[in-house]
Short mmCIF file of C-alpha atoms in Angstrom, two decimals:
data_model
loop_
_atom_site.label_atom_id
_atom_site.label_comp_id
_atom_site.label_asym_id
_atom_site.label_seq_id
_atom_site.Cartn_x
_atom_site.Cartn_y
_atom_site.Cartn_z
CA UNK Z 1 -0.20 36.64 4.35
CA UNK Z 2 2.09 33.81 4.57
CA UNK Z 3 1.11 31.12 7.48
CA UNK Z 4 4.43 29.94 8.23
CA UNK Z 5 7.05 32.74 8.22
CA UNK Z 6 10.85 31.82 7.76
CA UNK Z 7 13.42 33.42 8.71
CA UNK Z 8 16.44 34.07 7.30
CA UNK Z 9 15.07 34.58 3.67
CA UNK Z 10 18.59 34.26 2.58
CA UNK Z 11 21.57 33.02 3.86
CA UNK Z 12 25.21 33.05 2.00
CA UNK Z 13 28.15 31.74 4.07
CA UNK Z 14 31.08 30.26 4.02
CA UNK Z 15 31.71 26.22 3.78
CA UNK Z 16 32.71 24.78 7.23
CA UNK Z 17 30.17 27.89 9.05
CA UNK Z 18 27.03 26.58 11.03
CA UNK Z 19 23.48 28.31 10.39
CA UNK Z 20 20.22 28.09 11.81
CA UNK Z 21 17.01 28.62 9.82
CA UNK Z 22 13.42 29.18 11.59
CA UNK Z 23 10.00 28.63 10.86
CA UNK Z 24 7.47 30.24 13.49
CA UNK Z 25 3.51 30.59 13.18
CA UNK Z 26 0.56 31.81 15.33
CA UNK Z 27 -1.06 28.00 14.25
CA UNK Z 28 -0.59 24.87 15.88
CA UNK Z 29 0.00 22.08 13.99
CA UNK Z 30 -0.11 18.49 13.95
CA UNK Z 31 3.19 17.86 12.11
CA UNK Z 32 5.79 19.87 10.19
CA UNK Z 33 8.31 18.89 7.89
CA UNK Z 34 11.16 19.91 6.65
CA UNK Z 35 11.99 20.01 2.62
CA UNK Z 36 15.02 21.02 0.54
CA UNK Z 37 14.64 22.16 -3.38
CA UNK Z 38 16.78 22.45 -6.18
CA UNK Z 39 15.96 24.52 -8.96
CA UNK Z 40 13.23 23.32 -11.33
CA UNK Z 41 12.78 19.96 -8.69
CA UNK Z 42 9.83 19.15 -6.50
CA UNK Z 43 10.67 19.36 -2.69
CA UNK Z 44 13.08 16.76 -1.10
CA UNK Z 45 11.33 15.46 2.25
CA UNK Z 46 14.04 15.66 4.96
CA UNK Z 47 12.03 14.92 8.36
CA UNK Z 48 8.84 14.93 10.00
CA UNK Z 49 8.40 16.05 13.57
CA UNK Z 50 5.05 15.48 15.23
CA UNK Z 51 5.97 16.00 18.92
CA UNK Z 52 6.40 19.32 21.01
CA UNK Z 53 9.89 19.62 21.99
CA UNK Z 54 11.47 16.57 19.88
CA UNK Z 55 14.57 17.37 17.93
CA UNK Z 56 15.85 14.83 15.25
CA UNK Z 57 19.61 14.60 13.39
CA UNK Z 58 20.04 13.66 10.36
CA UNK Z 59 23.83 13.43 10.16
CA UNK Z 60 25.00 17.49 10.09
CA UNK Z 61 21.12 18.36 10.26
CA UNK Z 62 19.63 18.97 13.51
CA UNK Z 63 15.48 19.77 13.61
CA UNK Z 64 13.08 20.59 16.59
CA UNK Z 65 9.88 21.15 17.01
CA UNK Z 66 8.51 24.19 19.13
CA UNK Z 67 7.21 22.75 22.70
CA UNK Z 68 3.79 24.29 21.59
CA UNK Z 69 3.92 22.63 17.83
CA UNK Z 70 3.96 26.17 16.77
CA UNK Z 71 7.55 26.79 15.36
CA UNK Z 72 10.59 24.88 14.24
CA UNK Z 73 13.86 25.23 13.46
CA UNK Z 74 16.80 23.47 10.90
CA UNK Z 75 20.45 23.83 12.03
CA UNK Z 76 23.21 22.81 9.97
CA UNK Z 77 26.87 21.97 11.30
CA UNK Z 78 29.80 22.50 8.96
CA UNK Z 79 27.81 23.49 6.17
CA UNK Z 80 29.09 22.09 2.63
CA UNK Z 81 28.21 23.57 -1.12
CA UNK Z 82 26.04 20.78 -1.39
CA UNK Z 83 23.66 21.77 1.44
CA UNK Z 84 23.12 24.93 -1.32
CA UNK Z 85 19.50 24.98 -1.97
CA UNK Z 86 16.23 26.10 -1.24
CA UNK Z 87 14.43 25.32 2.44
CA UNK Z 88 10.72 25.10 3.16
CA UNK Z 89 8.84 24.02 6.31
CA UNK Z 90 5.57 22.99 5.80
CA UNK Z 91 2.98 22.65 8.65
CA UNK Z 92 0.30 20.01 8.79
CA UNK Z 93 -3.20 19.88 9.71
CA UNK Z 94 -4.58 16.82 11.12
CA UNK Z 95 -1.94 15.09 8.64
CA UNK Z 96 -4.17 16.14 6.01
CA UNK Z 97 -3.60 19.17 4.49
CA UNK Z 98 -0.04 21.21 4.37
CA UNK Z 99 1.09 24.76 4.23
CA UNK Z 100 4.66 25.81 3.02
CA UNK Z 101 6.55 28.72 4.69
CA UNK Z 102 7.95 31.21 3.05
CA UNK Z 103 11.27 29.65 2.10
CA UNK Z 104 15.09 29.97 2.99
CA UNK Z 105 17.24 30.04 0.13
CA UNK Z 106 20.85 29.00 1.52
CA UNK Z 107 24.01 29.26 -0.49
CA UNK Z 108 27.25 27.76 0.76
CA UNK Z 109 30.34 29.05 -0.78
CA UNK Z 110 33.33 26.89 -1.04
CA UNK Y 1 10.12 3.72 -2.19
CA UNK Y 2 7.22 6.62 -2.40
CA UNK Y 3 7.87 7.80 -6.01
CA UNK Y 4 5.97 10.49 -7.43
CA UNK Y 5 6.12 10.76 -11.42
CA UNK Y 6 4.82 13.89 -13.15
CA UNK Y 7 3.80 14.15 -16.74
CA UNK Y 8 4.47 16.76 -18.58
CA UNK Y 9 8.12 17.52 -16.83
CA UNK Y 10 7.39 21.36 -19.65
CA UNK Y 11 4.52 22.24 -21.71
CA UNK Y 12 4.53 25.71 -23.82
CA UNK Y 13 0.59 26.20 -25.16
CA UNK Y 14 -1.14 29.08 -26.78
CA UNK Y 15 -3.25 31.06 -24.94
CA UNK Y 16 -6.61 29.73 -24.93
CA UNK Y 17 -5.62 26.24 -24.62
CA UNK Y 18 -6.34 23.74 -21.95
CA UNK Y 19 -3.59 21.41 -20.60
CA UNK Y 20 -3.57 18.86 -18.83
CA UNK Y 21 -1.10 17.49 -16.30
CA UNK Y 22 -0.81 13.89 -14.62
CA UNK Y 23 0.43 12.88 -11.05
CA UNK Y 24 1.23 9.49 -10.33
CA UNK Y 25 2.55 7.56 -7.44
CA UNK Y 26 4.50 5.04 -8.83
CA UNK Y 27 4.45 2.69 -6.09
CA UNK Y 28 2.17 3.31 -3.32
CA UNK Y 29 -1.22 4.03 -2.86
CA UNK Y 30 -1.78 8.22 -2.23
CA UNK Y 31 -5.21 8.29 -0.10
CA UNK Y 32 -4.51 12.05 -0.64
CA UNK Y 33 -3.07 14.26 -3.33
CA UNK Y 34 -2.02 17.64 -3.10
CA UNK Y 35 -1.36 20.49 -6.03
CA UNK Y 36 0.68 23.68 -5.85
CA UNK Y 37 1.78 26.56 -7.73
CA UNK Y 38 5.15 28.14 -7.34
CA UNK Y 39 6.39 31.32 -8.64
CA UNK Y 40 10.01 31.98 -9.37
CA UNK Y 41 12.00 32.49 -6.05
CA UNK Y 42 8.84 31.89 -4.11
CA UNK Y 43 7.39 29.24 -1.86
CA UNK Y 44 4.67 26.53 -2.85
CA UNK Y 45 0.96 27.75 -2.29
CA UNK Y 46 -1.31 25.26 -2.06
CA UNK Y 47 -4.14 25.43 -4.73
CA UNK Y 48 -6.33 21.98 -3.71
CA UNK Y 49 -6.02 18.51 -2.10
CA UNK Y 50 -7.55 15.86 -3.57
CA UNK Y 51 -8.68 12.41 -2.13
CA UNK Y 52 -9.39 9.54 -4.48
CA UNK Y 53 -13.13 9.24 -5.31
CA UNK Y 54 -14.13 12.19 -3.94
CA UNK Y 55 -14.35 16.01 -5.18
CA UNK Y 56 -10.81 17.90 -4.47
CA UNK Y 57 -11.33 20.49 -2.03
CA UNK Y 58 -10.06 24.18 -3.26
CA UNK Y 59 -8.00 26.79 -1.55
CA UNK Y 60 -9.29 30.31 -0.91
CA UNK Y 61 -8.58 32.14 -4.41
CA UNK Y 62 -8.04 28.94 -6.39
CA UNK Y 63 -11.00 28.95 -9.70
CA UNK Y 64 -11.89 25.46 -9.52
CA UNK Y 65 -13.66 26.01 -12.92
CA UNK Y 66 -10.30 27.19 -14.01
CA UNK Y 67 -8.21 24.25 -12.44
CA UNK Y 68 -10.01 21.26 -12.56
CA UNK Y 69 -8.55 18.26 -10.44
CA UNK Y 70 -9.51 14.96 -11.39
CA UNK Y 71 -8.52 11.75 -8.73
CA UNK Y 72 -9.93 8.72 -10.34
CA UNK Y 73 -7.76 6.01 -8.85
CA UNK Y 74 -5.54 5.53 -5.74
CA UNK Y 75 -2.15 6.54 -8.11
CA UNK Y 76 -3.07 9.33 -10.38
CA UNK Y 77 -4.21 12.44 -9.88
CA UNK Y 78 -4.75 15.29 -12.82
CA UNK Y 79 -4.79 18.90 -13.59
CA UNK Y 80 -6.27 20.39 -16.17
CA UNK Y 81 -5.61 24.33 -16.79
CA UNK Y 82 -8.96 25.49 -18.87
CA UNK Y 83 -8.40 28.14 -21.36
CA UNK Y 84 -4.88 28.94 -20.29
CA UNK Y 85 -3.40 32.38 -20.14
CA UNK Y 86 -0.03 34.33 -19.96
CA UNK Y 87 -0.50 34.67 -15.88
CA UNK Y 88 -1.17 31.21 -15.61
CA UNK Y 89 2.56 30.49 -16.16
CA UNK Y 90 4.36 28.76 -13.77
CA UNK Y 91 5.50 25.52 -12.20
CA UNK Y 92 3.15 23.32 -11.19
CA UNK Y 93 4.16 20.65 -8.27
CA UNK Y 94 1.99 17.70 -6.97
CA UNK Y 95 2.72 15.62 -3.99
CA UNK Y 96 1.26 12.37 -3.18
CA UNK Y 97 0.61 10.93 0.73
CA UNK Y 98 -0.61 7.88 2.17
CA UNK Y 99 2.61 5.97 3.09
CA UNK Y 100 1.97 6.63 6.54
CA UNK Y 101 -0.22 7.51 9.65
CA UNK Y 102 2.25 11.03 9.10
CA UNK Y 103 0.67 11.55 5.88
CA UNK Y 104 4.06 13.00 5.01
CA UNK Y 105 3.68 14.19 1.22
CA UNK Y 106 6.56 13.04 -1.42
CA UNK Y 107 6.84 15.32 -4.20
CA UNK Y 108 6.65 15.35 -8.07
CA UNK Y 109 9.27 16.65 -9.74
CA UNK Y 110 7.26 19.13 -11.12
CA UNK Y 111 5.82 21.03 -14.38
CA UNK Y 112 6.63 24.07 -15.94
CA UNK Y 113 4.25 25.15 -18.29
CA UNK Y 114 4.38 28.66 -20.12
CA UNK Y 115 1.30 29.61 -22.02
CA UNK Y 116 2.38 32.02 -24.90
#
């Protein structure tokens, strides 16, 4: 049973189209990050929300953080073939320990 | 800033073999070191976190006898796959925190290792 459930589990569109991924669990958590992977890579840290409700950008990347620190979700404007990878949330306990969600793998065709 | 090194990036051993695999932050200090497994097309499971000095603490499932952690010093961290078989094949990622009151974790860039 996976902690953190994603949702889509796969996502192909078209460059220039905007997508949404989510990451919802029963758990609360102290923090939850955000991670992109390449093939055969480790994770890529993208952001770290701690506080219910607070959304971050990071340029076309928009994150927030569930009021209840429960879910989150990663949208991405004008998606390019470079955004193409693997995404993971991970939730945190008590910044100490980590669990991944089951993973959206996004492909953006040009 | 908060580079994680892993050593080896691929290592193909016979079955029966141990192997051992390093984690190092390169330049910062990881109070805490994580290890995961990840199957192909699949997300990272946690298998143990490790703090420096101290015995790493085990997921549900995870043989510690089988995967023995080592965290001597603030920068490395080990894993050593005893008596390695077929189903133990797979990519092996660390991640080292400490940079921050976050604790946010900055990845390895993995292992594969493939025990024939």
């Amino acid at each position: 049973t996976q902690l953190l459930e994603q949702s889509p589990q796969f996502l192909s569109i078209q460059e220039g189209e905007n997508l949404t991924v989510y990451c919802n669990s029963s758990s609360v958590f102290s923090s939850l990050q955000w991670y992109r992977q390449e093939p055969g890579e480790g994770p890529v840290l993208l952001v770290t929300v701690v506080t219910g409700g607070e959304v971050k950008k990071l340029k076309r990347l928009t994150f927030q953080f569930g009021d209840a620190r429960k879910d989150s979700s990663l949208h991405i404007t004008a998606a390019q073939p470079g955004d193409t990878g693997l995404y993971l949330c991970a939730g945190g306990y008590n910044f100490n320990k980590f669990y991944f969600g089951s993973g959206t793998k996004l492909n953006v065709k040009p | 800033g908060a580079v994680v090194s892993q050593h080896p990036s691929w290592v193909i051993c016979k079955s029966g073999t141990s192997v051992k695999i390093e984690c190092r932050s390169l330049d910062f200090q990881a109070t805490t070191m994580f290890w995961y497994r990840q199957f192909p097309k699949q997300s990272l499971m946690l298998m143990a976190t490790s703090n420096e000095g101290s015995k790493a603490t085990y997921e549900q499932g995870v043989e510690k006898d089988k995967f023995l952690i080592n965290h001597a010093s603030l920068t490395l961290s080990t894993l050593t796959v005893t008596s390695a078989h077929p189903e133990d094949s797979s990519f092996y990622i660390c991640s080292a925190a400490g940079v921050n009151a976050y604790n946010e974790q900055f990845f390895g860039p993995g292992t594969r290792l493939t025990v024939l």
